């Protein structure tokens, strides 16, 4: 069973005034991914500048396509994609 972890970091130096509205929309998109079975886990980073998302049973191309649809994607600082194999 494969997993893909995405370490998503936003540029907190360049957030717009309507950041809270964008964040609300972001949460809705991520909740939809969870409901559709794409997302296994999501962890917010303690630094409050991003998250770690763990997708299940999909390839990197699909994950990259999904990530580009996030409302906060345009404010990204970096994205690291890691292909994993779940053992337990």
Short mmCIF file of C-alpha atoms in Angstrom, two decimals:
data_model
loop_
_atom_site.label_atom_id
_atom_site.label_comp_id
_atom_site.label_asym_id
_atom_site.label_seq_id
_atom_site.Cartn_x
_atom_site.Cartn_y
_atom_site.Cartn_z
CA UNK A 1 0.00 0.00 0.00
CA UNK A 2 1.75 3.14 -1.15
CA UNK A 3 1.66 6.54 0.48
CA UNK A 4 2.91 9.88 -0.72
CA UNK A 5 3.85 12.49 1.85
CA UNK A 6 3.86 16.13 0.84
CA UNK A 7 5.64 18.71 2.97
CA UNK A 8 3.95 21.97 2.04
CA UNK A 9 5.37 25.29 3.21
CA UNK A 10 3.80 28.67 2.55
CA UNK A 11 5.52 32.02 2.36
CA UNK A 12 4.20 33.71 5.50
CA UNK A 13 5.91 36.98 4.54
CA UNK A 14 3.50 37.44 1.64
CA UNK A 15 -0.01 36.58 2.85
CA UNK A 16 -2.96 38.65 1.58
CA UNK A 17 -5.45 40.52 3.73
CA UNK A 18 -8.12 37.90 3.04
CA UNK A 19 -5.86 35.09 4.31
CA UNK A 20 -8.51 33.79 6.73
CA UNK A 21 -11.01 33.39 3.86
CA UNK A 22 -8.42 31.53 1.80
CA UNK A 23 -7.59 29.32 4.78
CA UNK A 24 -11.29 28.47 5.22
CA UNK A 25 -11.51 27.44 1.56
CA UNK A 26 -8.29 25.43 1.96
CA UNK A 27 -9.84 23.47 4.85
CA UNK A 28 -12.91 22.72 2.71
CA UNK A 29 -10.76 21.37 -0.15
CA UNK A 30 -8.72 19.17 2.20
CA UNK A 31 -11.90 17.87 3.87
CA UNK A 32 -13.25 16.93 0.44
CA UNK A 33 -10.03 15.00 -0.32
CA UNK A 34 -10.46 13.13 2.97
CA UNK A 35 -14.11 12.35 2.15
CA UNK A 36 -13.15 11.12 -1.33
CA UNK A 37 -10.51 8.80 0.16
CA UNK A 38 -7.44 10.51 -1.32
CA UNK A 39 -6.02 11.84 1.92
CA UNK A 40 -4.90 9.48 4.68
CA UNK A 41 -3.56 12.05 7.19
CA UNK A 42 -2.84 15.73 7.51
CA UNK A 43 -0.60 17.31 10.11
CA UNK A 44 -0.30 21.05 10.65
CA UNK A 45 3.20 22.24 11.34
CA UNK A 46 3.84 23.80 14.75
CA UNK A 47 5.52 26.72 13.02
CA UNK A 48 2.14 27.49 11.39
CA UNK A 49 3.75 27.89 7.99
CA UNK A 50 2.44 24.75 6.36
CA UNK A 51 1.38 21.16 6.67
CA UNK A 52 2.33 17.57 5.95
CA UNK A 53 -0.26 15.72 3.90
CA UNK A 54 -0.21 11.95 3.42
CA UNK A 55 -2.04 10.65 0.35
CA UNK A 56 -2.91 7.00 -0.19
CA UNK A 57 -2.99 4.76 -3.23
CA UNK A 58 -2.17 7.34 -5.88
CA UNK A 59 0.81 8.29 -7.99
CA UNK A 60 2.94 11.43 -7.73
CA UNK A 61 1.43 12.96 -10.86
CA UNK A 62 -2.07 12.83 -9.37
CA UNK A 63 -0.83 14.21 -6.04
CA UNK A 64 0.93 17.10 -7.80
CA UNK A 65 -2.25 17.86 -9.74
CA UNK A 66 -4.29 17.90 -6.52
CA UNK A 67 -1.77 20.11 -4.72
CA UNK A 68 -1.98 22.69 -7.51
CA UNK A 69 -5.71 23.07 -6.78
CA UNK A 70 -5.15 24.18 -3.18
CA UNK A 71 -6.16 27.78 -2.53
CA UNK A 72 -2.84 28.37 -0.70
CA UNK A 73 -0.78 26.87 -3.53
CA UNK A 74 -0.14 30.30 -5.03
CA UNK A 75 1.54 31.31 -1.74
CA UNK A 76 3.80 28.27 -1.58
CA UNK A 77 7.38 28.65 -0.51
CA UNK A 78 8.28 25.01 -1.13
CA UNK A 79 6.82 21.57 -1.70
CA UNK A 80 8.62 18.31 -1.07
CA UNK A 81 7.02 15.09 -2.32
CA UNK A 82 8.13 11.77 -0.82
CA UNK A 83 6.99 8.36 -2.13
CA UNK A 84 6.60 5.92 0.75
CA UNK A 85 5.66 2.29 1.28
CA UNK A 86 3.50 1.61 4.34
CA UNK A 87 4.78 -1.37 6.30
CA UNK A 88 2.42 -1.54 9.30
#
